[in-house]
XYZ file of C-alpha atoms in Angstrom:
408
model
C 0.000 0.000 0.000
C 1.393 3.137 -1.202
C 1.035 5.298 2.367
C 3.683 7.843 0.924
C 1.483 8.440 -2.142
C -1.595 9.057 0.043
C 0.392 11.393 2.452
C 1.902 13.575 -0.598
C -1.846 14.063 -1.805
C -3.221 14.923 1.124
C 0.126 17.345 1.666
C -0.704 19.462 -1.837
C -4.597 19.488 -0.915
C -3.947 21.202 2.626
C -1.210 23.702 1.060
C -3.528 24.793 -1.550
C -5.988 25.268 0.842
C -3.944 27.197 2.894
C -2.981 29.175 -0.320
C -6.269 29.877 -0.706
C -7.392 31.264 3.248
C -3.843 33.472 2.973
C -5.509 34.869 -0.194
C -8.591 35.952 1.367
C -7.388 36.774 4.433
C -4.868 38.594 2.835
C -1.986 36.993 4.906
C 1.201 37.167 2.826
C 3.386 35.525 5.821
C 0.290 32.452 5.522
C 0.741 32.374 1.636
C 4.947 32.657 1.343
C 4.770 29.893 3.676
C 2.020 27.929 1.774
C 4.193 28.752 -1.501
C 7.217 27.002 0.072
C 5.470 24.164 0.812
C 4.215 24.153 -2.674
C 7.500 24.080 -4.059
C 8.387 21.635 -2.049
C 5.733 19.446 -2.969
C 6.703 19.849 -6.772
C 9.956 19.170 -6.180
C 8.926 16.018 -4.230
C 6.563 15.252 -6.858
C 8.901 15.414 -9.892
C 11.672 13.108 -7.540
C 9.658 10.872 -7.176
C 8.904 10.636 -11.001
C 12.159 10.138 -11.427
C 14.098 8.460 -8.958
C 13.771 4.906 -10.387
C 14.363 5.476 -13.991
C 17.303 4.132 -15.270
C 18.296 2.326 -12.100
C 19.780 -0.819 -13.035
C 19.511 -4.198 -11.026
C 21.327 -7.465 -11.836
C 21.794 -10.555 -9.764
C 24.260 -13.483 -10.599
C 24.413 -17.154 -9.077
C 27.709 -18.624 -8.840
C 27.984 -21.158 -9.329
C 24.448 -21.573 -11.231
C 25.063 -25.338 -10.526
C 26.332 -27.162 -7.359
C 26.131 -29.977 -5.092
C 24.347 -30.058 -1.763
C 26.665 -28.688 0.975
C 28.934 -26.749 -1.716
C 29.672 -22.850 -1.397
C 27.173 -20.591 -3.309
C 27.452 -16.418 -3.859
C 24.783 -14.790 -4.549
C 26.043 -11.284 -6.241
C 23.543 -8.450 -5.839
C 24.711 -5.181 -8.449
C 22.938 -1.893 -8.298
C 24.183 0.889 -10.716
C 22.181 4.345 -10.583
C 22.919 5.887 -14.189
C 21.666 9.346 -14.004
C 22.937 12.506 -12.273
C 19.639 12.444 -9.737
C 20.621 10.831 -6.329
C 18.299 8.497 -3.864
C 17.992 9.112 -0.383
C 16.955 5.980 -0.013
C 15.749 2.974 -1.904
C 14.053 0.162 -0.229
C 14.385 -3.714 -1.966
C 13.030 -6.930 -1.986
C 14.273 -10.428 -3.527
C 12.296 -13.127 -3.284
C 14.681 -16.339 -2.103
C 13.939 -19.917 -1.681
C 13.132 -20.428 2.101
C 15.350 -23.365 1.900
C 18.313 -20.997 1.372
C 20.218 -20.194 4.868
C 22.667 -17.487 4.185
C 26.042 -16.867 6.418
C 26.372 -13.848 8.524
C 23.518 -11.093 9.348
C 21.474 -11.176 7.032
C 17.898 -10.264 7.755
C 15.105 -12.003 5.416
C 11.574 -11.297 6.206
C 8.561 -13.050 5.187
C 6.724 -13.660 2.342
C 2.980 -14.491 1.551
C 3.996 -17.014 -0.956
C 4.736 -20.461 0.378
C 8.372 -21.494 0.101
C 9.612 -17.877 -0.197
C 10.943 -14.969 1.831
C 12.241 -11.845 1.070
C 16.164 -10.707 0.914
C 15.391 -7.186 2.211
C 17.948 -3.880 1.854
C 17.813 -0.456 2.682
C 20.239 2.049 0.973
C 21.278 5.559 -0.535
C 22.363 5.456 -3.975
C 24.393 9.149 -4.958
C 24.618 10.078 -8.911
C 26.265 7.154 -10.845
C 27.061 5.163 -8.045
C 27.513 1.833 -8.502
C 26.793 -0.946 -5.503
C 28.168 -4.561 -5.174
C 26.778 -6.737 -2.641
C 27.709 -10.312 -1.805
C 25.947 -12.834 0.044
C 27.522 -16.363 0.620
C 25.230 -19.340 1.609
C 25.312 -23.229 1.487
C 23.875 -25.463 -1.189
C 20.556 -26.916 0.133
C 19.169 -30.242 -0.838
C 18.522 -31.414 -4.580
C 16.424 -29.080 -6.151
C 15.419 -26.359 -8.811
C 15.069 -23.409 -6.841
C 14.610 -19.456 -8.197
C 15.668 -16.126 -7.374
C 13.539 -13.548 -7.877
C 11.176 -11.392 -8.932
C 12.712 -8.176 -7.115
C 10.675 -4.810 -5.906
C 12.179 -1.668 -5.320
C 10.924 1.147 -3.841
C 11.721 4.880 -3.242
C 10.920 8.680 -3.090
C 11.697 11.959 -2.259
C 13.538 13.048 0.646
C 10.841 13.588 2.821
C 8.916 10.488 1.879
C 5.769 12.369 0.557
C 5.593 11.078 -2.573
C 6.864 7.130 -3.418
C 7.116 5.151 -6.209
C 7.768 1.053 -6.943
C 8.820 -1.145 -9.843
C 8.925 -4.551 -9.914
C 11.832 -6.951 -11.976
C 9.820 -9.981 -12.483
C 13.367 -11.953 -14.172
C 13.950 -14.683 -12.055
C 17.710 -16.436 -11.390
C 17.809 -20.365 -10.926
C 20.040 -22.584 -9.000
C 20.281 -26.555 -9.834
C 21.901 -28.269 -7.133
C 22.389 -31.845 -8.141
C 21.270 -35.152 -6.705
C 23.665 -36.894 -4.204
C 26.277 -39.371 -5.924
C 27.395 -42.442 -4.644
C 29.944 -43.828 -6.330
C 29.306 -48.054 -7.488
C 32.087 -49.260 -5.144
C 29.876 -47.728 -2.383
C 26.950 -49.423 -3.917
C 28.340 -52.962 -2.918
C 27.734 -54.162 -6.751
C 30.591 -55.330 -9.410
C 30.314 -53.250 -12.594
C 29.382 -56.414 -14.722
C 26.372 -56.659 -12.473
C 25.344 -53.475 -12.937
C 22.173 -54.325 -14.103
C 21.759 -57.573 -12.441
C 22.320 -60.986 -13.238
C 21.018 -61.189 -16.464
C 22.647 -61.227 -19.362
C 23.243 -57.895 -21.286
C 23.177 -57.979 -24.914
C 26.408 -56.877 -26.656
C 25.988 -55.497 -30.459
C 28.640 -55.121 -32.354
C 27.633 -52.147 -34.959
C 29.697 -50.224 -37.310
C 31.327 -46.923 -36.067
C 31.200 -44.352 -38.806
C 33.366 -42.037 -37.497
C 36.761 -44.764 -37.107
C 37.513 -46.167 -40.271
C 40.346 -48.693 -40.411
C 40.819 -49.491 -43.991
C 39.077 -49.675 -47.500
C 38.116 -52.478 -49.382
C 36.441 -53.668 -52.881
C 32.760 -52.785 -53.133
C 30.822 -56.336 -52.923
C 26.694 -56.857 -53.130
C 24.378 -55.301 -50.210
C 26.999 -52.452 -49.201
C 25.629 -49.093 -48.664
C 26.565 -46.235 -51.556
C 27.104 -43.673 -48.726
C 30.540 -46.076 -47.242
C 31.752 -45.513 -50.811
C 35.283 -44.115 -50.259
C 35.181 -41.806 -53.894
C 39.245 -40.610 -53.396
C 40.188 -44.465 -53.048
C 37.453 -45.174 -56.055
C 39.413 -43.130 -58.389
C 42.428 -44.065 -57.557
C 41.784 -47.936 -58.512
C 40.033 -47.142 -60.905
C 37.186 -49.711 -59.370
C 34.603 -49.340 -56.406
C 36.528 -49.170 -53.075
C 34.344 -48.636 -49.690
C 35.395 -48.065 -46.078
C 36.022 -50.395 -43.372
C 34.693 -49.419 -40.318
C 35.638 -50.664 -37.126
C 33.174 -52.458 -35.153
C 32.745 -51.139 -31.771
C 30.392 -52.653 -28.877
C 27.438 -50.483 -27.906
C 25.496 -50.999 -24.013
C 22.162 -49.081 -23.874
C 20.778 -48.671 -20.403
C 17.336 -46.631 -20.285
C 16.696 -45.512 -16.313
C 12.998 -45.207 -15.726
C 12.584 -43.283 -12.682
C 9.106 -43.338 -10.822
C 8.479 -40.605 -8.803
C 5.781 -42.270 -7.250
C 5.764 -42.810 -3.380
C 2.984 -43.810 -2.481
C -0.319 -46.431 -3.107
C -2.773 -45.015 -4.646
C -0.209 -42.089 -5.787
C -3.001 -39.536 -4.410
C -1.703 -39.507 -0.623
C 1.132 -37.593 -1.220
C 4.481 -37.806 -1.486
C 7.459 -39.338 1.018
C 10.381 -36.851 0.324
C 12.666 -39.410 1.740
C 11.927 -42.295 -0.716
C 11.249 -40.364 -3.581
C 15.281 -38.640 -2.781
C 16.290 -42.078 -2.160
C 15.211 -43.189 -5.611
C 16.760 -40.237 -7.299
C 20.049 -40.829 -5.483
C 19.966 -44.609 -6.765
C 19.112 -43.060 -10.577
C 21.646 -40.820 -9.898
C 24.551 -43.286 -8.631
C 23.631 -46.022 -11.480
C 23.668 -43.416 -14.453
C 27.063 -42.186 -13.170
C 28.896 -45.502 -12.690
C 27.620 -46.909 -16.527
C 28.684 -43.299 -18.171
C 31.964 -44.030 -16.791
C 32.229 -47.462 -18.247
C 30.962 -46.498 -21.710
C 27.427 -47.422 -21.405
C 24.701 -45.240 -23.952
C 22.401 -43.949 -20.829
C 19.510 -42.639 -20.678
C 16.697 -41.598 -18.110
C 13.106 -41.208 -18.345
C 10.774 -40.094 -15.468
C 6.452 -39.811 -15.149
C 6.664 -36.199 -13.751
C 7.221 -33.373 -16.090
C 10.119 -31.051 -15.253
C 9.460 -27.216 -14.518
C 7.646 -25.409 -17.266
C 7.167 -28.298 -19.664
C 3.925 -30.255 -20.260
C 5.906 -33.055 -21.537
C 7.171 -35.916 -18.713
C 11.130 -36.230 -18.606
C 13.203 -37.623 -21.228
C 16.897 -37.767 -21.790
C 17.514 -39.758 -24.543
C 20.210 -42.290 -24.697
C 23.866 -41.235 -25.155
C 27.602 -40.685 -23.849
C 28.734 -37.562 -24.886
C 30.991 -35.810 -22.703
C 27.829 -33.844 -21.190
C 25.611 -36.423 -20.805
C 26.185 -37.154 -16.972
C 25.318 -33.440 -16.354
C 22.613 -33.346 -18.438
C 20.649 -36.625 -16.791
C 21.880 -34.969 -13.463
C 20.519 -31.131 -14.165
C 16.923 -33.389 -14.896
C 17.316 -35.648 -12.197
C 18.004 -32.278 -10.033
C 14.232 -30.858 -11.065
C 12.040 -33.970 -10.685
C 9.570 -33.501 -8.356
C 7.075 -35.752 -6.347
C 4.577 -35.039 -8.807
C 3.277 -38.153 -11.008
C 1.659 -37.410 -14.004
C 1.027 -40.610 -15.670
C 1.273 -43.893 -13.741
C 4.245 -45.688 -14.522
C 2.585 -48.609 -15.939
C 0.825 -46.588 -18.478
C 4.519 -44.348 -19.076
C 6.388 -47.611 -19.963
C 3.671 -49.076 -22.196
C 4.330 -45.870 -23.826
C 7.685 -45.369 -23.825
C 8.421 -48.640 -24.666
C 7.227 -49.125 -27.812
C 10.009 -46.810 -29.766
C 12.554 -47.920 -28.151
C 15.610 -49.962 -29.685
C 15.227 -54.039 -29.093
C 19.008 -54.975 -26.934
C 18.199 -51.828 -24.795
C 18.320 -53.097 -21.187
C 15.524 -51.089 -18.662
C 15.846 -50.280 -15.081
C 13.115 -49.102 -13.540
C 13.955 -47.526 -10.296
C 10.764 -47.131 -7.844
C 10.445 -46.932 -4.110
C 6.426 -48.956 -4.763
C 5.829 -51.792 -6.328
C 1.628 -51.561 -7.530
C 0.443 -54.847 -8.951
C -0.191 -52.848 -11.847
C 3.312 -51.768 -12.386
C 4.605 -55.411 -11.856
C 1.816 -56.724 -14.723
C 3.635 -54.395 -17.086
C 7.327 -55.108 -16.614
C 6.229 -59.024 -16.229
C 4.405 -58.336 -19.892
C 7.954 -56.545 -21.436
C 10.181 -59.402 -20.044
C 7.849 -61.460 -22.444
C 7.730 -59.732 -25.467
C 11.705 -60.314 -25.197
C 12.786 -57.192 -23.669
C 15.842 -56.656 -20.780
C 14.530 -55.321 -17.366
C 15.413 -55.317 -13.824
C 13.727 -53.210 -10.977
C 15.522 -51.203 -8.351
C 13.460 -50.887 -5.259
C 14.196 -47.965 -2.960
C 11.589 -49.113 -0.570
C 10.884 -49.916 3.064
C 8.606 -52.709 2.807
C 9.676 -56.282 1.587
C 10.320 -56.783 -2.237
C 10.533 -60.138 -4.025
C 14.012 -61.123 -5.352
C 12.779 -61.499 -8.272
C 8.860 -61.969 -10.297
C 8.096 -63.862 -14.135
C 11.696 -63.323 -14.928
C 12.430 -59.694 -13.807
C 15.630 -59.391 -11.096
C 14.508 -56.985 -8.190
C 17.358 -55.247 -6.182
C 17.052 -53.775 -3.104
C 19.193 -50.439 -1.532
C 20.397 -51.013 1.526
C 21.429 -48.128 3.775
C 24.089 -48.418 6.756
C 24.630 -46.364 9.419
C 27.362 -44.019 7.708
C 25.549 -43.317 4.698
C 26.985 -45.610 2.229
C 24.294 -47.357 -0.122
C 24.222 -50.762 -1.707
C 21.937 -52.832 -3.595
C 21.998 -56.256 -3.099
């Protein structure tokens, strides 16, 4: 509510009425001291027009991306480009109320759920330029935003005021806990469990070894056209064959049975962990990964999907998603692999990490180990889980005492 505003009206309609009672009266002390107020009250009027054009406010995350318990700054920059100075300028950042910064620094609250308000108070003079830095701790895994921003200021004598509001917001990913597979208790060829997975040797077209005479049923584009002219007779490349090890991660958010009593934070971070561990380890031993999860990620409409590769950014990119799935089914995951499923490459082995097992959900991974395809469950779960059901191996996390987690 915009007091200040109310008070400077209220100011200019009592000074012209005094204006006026000096005029009849014929008081000229009465009206040189109404005129002086007048003044003032244009002057207060056109500062307060003013004072927040071409004020500039910036705010910078570093890093943008962390781990939970790593050092964050936030960097707050205020530059006032014009030769008018502020008395005073009043601001307020929304921040995630999971973010506990180091020193004094005073937040207040907010009206929104999850937030509170970075509040400052200070005098900007002409072309002054302010820096300030606050220092906190990565919280837990999350997507979390900064921002929008208010500011608000006036005259000198607070008569008239005036507010503008920055709606860009500023995001943080912190990552997802990573254990490493030696914590995990499992040998890397059992990565996946016990079955066997399936090895295909394909073509790599970007190591050739060799050419060789064109024969029957090769492809035109392997023709190798220097080498062709050169012999005067079809030559193609030879490619080396290299072995290729899909593993699709489904992750299901779900917690609970039916999904519509809420979430458990601490098996749903518990399953992302165990996503997060698995994808790791089989990046590092050359495995195509990918993840898919039945919750849609911030500002899509789409549910998660990182489609299978290795590529040098791969592992961040399945941990930035992992880092913004939220508790928040929307599709079962029964109905999300029957899906999914059905476009994906035959000798691509699935791992379905869940902290429930529904009947439903059991029906459909029984029904894919059927029609031929590679699974294996990871339970995250308190209650007792089955070894293994109709052919699908079921591993359990364990978790001791000092943290470490294994499946078994």
């Amino acid at each position: 509510m915009n007091y200040g505003g109310r008070f400077g009206d209220l100011w200019l309609l009592l000074t012209g009425l005094m204006l006026l009672v000096s005029v009849v009266a014929q008081q000229v002390s009465l009206f040189m001291v109404g005129a002086v107020l007048l003044a003032t009250a244009g002057i207060s009027r056109l500062w307060e027009r003013y004072c927040l054009s071409r004020i500039e406010y910036s705010r910078v995350i570093m890093p943008a991306r962390a781990f939970p318990g790593e050092a964050v700054d936030l960097h707050i920059t205020l530059v006032n480009r014009k030769p008018l100075p502020l008395a005073w300028l009043e601001l307020e950042d929304e921040v995630p109320d999971d973010v506990v910064f180091s020193g004094d620094v005073q937040l207040t609250s907010s009206f929104k759920t999850g937030r509170r308000l970075l509040g400052r108070l200070l005098a900007l003079r002409w072309y002054e330029r302010v820096i300030r830095t606050y220092q906190f701790i990565a919280p837990p895994r999350g997507y979390y935003s900064f921002g929008p921003m208010s500011m608000r200021s006036g005259d000198l004598f607070g008569l008239f005021t005036t507010e503008r509001t920055q709606p860009a917001e500023d995001h943080l990913i912190v990552y997802p806990e990573v254990r490493p597979m030696a914590a995990l208790g499992l040998p890397p060829r059992f990565l996946v469990g016990d079955m066997r997975l399936k090895r295909s040797l394909v073509p790599d077209p970007m190591r050739m070894v060799g050419v060789r005479e064109y024969a029957p049923g090769d492809s035109i584009r392997q023709i190798h056209w220097r080498a062709t002219a050169r012999a005067q007779r079809l030559q193609v490349k030879q490619l080396e064959a290299t072995t290729s090890l899909d593993l699709l991660i489904f992750l299901n958010v779900s917690t609970t049975i039916p999904d519509w009593l809420g979430v458990a934070p601490a098996l749903l971070e518990r399953a992302v962990t165990t996503a997060a561990s698995v994808a790791d380890h089989a990046l590092a031993h050359s495995y195509r990964v990918g993840l898919y999860a039945n919750t849609n990620p911030p500002g899509s409409d789409q549910q998660l999907r990182i489609v299978l590769g290795r590529a040098g950014d791969q592992r961040l990119r399945v941990l930035e998603a992992l880092a913004k799935v939220t508790g928040l089914a929307t599709l079962s995951m029964e109905s999300f692999l029957r899906r999914e499923t059905r476009s994906l490459p035959w000798g691509t082995t699935l791992l379905i990490v869940t902290g429930v097992l529904p009947e439903s959900m059991l029906a459909s991974l029984a029904r894919l180990r059927r029609a031929g395809r590679q699974v294996a469950v990871v339970y995250t779960g308190d209650a007792a889980a089955p070894s293994h059901f109709a052919g699908v191996p079921v591993f359990t996390t364990q978790w001791t005492d000092d943290g470490e987690l294994k499946l078994a």
